[in-house]
mmCIF file of C-alpha atoms in Angstrom:
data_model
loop_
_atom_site.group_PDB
_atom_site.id
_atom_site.type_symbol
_atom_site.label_atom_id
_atom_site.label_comp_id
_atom_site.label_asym_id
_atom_site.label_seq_id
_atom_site.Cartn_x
_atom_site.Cartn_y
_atom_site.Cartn_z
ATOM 1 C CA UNK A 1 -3.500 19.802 -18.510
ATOM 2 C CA UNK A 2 -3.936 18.497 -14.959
ATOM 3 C CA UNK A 3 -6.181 15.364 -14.937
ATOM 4 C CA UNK A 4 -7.708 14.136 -11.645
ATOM 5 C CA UNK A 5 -6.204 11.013 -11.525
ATOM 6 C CA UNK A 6 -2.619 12.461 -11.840
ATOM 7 C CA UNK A 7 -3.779 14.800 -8.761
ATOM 8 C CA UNK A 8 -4.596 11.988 -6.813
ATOM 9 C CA UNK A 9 -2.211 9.649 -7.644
ATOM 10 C CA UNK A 10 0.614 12.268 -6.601
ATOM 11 C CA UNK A 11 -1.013 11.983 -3.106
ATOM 12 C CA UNK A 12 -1.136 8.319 -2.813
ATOM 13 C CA UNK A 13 2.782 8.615 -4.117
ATOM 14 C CA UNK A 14 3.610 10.705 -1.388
ATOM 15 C CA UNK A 15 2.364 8.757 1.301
ATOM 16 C CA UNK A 16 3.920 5.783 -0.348
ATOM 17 C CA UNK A 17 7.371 7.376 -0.203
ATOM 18 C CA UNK A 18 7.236 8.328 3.967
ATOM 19 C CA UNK A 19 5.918 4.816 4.184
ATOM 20 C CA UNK A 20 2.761 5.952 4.886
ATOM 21 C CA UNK A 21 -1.158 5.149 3.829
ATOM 22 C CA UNK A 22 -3.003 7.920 2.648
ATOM 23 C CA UNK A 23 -5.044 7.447 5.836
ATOM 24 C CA UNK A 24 -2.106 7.904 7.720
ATOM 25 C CA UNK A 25 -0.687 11.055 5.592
ATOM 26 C CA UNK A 26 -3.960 12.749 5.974
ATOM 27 C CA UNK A 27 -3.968 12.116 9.870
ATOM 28 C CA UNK A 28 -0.177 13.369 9.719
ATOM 29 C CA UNK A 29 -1.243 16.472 8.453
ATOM 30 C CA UNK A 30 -3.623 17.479 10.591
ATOM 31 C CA UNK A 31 -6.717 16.281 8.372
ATOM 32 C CA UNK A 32 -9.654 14.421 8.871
ATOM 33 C CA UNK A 33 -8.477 10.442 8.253
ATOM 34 C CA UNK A 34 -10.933 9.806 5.440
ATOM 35 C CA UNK A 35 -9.562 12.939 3.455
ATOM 36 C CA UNK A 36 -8.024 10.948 0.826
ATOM 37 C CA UNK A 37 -9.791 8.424 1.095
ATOM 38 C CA UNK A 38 -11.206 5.761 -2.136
ATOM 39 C CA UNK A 39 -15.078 7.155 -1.474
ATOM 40 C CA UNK A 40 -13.846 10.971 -1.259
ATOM 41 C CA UNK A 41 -12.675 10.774 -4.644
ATOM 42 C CA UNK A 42 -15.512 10.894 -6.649
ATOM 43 C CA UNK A 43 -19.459 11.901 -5.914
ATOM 44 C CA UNK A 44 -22.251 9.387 -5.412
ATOM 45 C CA UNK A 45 -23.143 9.944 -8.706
ATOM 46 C CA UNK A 46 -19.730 9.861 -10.288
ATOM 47 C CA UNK A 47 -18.649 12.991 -10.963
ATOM 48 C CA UNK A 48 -14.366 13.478 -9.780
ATOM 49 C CA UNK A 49 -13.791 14.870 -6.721
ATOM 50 C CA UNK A 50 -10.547 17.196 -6.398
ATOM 51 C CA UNK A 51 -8.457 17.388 -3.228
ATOM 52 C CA UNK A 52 -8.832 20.720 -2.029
ATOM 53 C CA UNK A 53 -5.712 23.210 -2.166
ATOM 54 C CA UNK A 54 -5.499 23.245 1.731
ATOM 55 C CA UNK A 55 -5.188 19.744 1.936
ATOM 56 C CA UNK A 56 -2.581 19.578 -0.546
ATOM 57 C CA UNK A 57 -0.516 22.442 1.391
ATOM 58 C CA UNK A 58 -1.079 20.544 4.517
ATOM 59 C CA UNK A 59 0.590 17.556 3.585
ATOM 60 C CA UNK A 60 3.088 18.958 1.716
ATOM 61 C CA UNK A 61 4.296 21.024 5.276
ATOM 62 C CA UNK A 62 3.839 17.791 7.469
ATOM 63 C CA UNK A 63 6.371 16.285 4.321
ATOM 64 C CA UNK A 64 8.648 18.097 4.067
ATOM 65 C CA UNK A 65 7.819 17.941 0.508
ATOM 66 C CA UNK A 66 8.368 21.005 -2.315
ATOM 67 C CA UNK A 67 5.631 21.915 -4.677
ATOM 68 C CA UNK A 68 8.553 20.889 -7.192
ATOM 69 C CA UNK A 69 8.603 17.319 -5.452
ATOM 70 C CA UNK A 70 4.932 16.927 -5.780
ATOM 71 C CA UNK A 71 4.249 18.438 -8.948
ATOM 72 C CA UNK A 72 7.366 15.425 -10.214
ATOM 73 C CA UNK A 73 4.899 12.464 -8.317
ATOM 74 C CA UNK A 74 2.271 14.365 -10.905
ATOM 75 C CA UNK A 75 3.549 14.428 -13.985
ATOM 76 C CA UNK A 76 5.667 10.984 -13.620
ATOM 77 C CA UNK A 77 3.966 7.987 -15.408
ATOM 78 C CA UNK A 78 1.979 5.358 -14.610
ATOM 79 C CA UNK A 79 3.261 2.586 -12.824
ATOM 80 C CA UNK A 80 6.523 4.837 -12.240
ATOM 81 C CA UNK A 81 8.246 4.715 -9.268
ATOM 82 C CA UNK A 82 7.450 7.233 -6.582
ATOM 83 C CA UNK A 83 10.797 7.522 -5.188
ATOM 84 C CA UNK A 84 13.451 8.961 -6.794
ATOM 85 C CA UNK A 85 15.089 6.939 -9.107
ATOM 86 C CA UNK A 86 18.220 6.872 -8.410
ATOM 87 C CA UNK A 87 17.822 5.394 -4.705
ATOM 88 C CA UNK A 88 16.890 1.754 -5.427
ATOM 89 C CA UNK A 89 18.148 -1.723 -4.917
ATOM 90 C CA UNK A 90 17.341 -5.169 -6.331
ATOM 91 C CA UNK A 91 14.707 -6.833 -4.368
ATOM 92 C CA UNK A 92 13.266 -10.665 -5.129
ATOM 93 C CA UNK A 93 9.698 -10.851 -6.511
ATOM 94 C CA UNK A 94 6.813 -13.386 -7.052
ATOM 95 C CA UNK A 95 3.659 -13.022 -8.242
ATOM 96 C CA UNK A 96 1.025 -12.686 -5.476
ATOM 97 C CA UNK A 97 -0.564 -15.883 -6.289
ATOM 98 C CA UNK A 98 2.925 -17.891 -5.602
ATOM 99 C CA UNK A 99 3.109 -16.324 -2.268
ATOM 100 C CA UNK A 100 1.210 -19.003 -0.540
ATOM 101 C CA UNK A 101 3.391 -21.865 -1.604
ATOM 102 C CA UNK A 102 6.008 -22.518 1.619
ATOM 103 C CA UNK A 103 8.689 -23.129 -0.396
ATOM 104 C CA UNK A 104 8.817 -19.171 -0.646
ATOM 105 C CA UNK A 105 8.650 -18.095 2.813
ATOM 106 C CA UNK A 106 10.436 -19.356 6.366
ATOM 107 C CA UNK A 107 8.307 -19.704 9.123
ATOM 108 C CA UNK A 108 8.748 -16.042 10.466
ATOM 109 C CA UNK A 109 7.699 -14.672 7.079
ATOM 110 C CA UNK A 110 11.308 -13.839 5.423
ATOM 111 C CA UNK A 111 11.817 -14.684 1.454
ATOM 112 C CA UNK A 112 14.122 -18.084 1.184
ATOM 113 C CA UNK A 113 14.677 -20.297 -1.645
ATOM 114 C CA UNK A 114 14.783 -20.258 -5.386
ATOM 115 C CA UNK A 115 12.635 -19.281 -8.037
ATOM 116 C CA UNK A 116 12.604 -15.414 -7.119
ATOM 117 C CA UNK A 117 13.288 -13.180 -9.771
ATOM 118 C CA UNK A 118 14.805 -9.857 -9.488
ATOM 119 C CA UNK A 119 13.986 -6.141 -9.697
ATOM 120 C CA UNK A 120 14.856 -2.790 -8.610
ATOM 121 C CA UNK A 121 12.912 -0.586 -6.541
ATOM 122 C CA UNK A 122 13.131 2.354 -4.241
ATOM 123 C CA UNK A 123 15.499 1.860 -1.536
ATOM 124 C CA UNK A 124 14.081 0.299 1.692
ATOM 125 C CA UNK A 125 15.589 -0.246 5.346
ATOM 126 C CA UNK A 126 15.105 -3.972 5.763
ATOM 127 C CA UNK A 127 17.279 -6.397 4.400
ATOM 128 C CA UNK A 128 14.768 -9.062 3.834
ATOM 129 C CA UNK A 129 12.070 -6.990 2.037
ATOM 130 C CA UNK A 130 10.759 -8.752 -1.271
ATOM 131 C CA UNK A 131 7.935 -7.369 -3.562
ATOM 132 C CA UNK A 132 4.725 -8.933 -4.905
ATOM 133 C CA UNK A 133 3.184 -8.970 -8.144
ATOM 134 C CA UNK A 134 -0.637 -8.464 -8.372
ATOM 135 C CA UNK A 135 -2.517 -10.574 -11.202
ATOM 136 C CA UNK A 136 -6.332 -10.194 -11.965
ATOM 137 C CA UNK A 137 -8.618 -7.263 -10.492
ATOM 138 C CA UNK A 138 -9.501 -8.813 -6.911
ATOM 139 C CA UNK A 139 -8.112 -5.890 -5.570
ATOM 140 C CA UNK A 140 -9.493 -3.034 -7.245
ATOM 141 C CA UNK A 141 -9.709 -0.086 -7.503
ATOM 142 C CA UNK A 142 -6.790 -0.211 -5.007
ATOM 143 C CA UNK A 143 -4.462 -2.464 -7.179
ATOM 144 C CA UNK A 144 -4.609 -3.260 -10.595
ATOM 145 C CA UNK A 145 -3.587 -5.895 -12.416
ATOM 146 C CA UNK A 146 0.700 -5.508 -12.680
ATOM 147 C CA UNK A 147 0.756 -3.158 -10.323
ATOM 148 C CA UNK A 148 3.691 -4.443 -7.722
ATOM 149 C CA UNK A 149 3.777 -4.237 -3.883
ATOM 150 C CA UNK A 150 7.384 -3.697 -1.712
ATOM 151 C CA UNK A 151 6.428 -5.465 1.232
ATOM 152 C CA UNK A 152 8.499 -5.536 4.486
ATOM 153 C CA UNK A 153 8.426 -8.114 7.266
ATOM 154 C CA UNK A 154 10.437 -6.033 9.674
ATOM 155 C CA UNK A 155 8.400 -2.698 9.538
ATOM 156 C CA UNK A 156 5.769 -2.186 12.435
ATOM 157 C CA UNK A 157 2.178 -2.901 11.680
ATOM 158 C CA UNK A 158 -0.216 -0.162 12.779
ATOM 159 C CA UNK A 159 -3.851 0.300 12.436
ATOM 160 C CA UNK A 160 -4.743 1.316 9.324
ATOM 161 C CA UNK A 161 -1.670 0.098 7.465
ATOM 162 C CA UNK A 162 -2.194 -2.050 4.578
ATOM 163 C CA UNK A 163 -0.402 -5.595 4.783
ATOM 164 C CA UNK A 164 0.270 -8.523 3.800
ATOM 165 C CA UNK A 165 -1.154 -11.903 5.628
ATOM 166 C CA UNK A 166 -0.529 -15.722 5.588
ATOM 167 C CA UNK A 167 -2.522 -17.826 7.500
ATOM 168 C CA UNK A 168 -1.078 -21.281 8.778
ATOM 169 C CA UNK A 169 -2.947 -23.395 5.593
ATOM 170 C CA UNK A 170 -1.183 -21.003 3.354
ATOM 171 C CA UNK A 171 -3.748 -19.008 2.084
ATOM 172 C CA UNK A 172 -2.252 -15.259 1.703
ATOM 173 C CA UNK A 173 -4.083 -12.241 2.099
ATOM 174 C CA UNK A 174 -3.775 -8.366 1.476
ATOM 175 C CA UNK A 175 -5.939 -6.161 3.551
ATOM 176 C CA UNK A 176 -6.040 -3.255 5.526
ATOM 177 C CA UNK A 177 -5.035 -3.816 9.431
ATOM 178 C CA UNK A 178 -8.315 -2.864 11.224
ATOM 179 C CA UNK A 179 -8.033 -4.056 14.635
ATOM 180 C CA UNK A 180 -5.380 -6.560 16.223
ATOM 181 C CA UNK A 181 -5.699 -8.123 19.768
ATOM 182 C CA UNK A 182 -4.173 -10.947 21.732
ATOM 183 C CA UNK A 183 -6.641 -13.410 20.235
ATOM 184 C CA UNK A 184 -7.655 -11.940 17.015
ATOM 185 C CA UNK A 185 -6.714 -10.402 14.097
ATOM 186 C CA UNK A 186 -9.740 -7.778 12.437
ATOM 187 C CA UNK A 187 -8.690 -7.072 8.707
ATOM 188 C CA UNK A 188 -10.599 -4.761 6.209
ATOM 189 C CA UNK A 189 -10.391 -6.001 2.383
ATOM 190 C CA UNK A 190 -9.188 -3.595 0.035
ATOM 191 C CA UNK A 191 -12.177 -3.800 -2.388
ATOM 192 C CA UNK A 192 -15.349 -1.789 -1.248
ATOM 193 C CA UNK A 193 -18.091 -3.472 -0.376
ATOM 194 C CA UNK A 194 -17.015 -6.654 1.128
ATOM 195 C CA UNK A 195 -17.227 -7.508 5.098
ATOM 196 C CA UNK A 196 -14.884 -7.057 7.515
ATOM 197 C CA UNK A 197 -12.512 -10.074 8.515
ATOM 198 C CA UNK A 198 -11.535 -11.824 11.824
ATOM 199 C CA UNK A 199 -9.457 -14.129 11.848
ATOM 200 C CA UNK A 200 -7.808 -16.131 15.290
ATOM 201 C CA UNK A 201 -4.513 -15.056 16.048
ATOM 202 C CA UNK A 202 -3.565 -18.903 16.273
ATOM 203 C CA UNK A 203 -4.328 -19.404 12.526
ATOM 204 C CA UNK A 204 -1.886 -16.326 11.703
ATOM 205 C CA UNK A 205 1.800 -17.190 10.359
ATOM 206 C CA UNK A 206 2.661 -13.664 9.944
ATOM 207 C CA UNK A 207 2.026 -10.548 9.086
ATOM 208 C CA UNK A 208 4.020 -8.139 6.775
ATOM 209 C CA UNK A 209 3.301 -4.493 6.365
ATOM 210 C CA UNK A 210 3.375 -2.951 2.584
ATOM 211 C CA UNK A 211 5.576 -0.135 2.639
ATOM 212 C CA UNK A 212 4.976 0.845 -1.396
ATOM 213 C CA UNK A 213 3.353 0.231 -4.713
ATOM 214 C CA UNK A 214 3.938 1.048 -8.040
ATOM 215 C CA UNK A 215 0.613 2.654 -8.783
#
């Protein structure tokens, strides 16, 4: 039997492996951008919501996916990969709270020095991507404790895209890119409820785009 988190994890896989949010993958499709949204997932008072079978059909076309391909994102398990798995390569990895420490990062945002460990994960076009490990529930119901993040410093960062930010006092940040301008960088946290963010674009180090996450 078909539970409604399996449904809707299969979604958030899919975007995940065109390296897109499921913001994006709805808007790809032809869909309204809150479709898959967090808040569209269940009713006010708590009931699940299902995606519809239109939507489902919709993103599958603007894919290029198989019902076979999604219906394998489906019945995978948690915290599986949702690329195939036998396209990978060994990436370094931190935990997300280490990220801030400089000895980890140069000054344009690329992974140096020791004290990375090492896993594999699906296969991704930048030679200095590096994954983070999330610890604690700051950042749910996106991310859960363990869950890990592929993040890549070389992939553009468009609105909407979730990413990964470092300020110049080292604090590090993941949010969702609202709104970026010469002098300012507008960031929406990942958690519901909490305000919007600006931040000046003088106190940014970089910014890194998150390309996938073992959800």
């Amino acid at each position: 039997m078909l539970t409604h988190a399996q449904i809707w994890r299969a979604v958030d896989r899919l975007a995940e492996r065109h390296g897109l949010t499921a913001s994006a993958l709805a808007k790809r499709a032809g869909l309204d951008a809150t479709t898959f949204n967090r808040s569209k997932r269940e009713a006010p008072d708590g009931r699940p919501r299902w995606p519809s079978t239109e939507s489902i059909a919709k993103i599958l076309v603007a894919t290029g996916a198989s019902l076979d391909d999604f219906m394998e994102l489906v019945q995978s398990p948690r915290g599986g990969p949702s690329h195939p798995a036998s396209v990978g390569r060994s990436l370094p990895l931190i935990g997300f709270s280490r990220a801030g420490d400089g000895a980890f990062f140069d000054a344009a945002g690329l992974p140096v020095g020791s004290g990375w460990e090492e896993a594999i994960f699906p296969d991704i076009d930048d030679a200095h991507a590096y994954a983070l490990e999330i610890a604690g529930d700051a950042m749910m119901p996106l991310y859960r404790d363990g869950d890990i993040v592929v993040v890549s410093p070389a992939a553009a960062v468009r609105r909407g895209d979730r990413v990964i930010v470092r300020t110049r006092r080292g604090e590090v940040l993941a949010r969702e890119m609202k709104r970026r301008t010469a002098r300012t960088l507008e960031l929406r946290p990942l958690s519901p409820g909490l305000p919007d963010q600006i931040i000046p674009e003088a106190d940014i180090a970089w910014v890194a785009r998150v390309l996938w996450a073992s959800q």
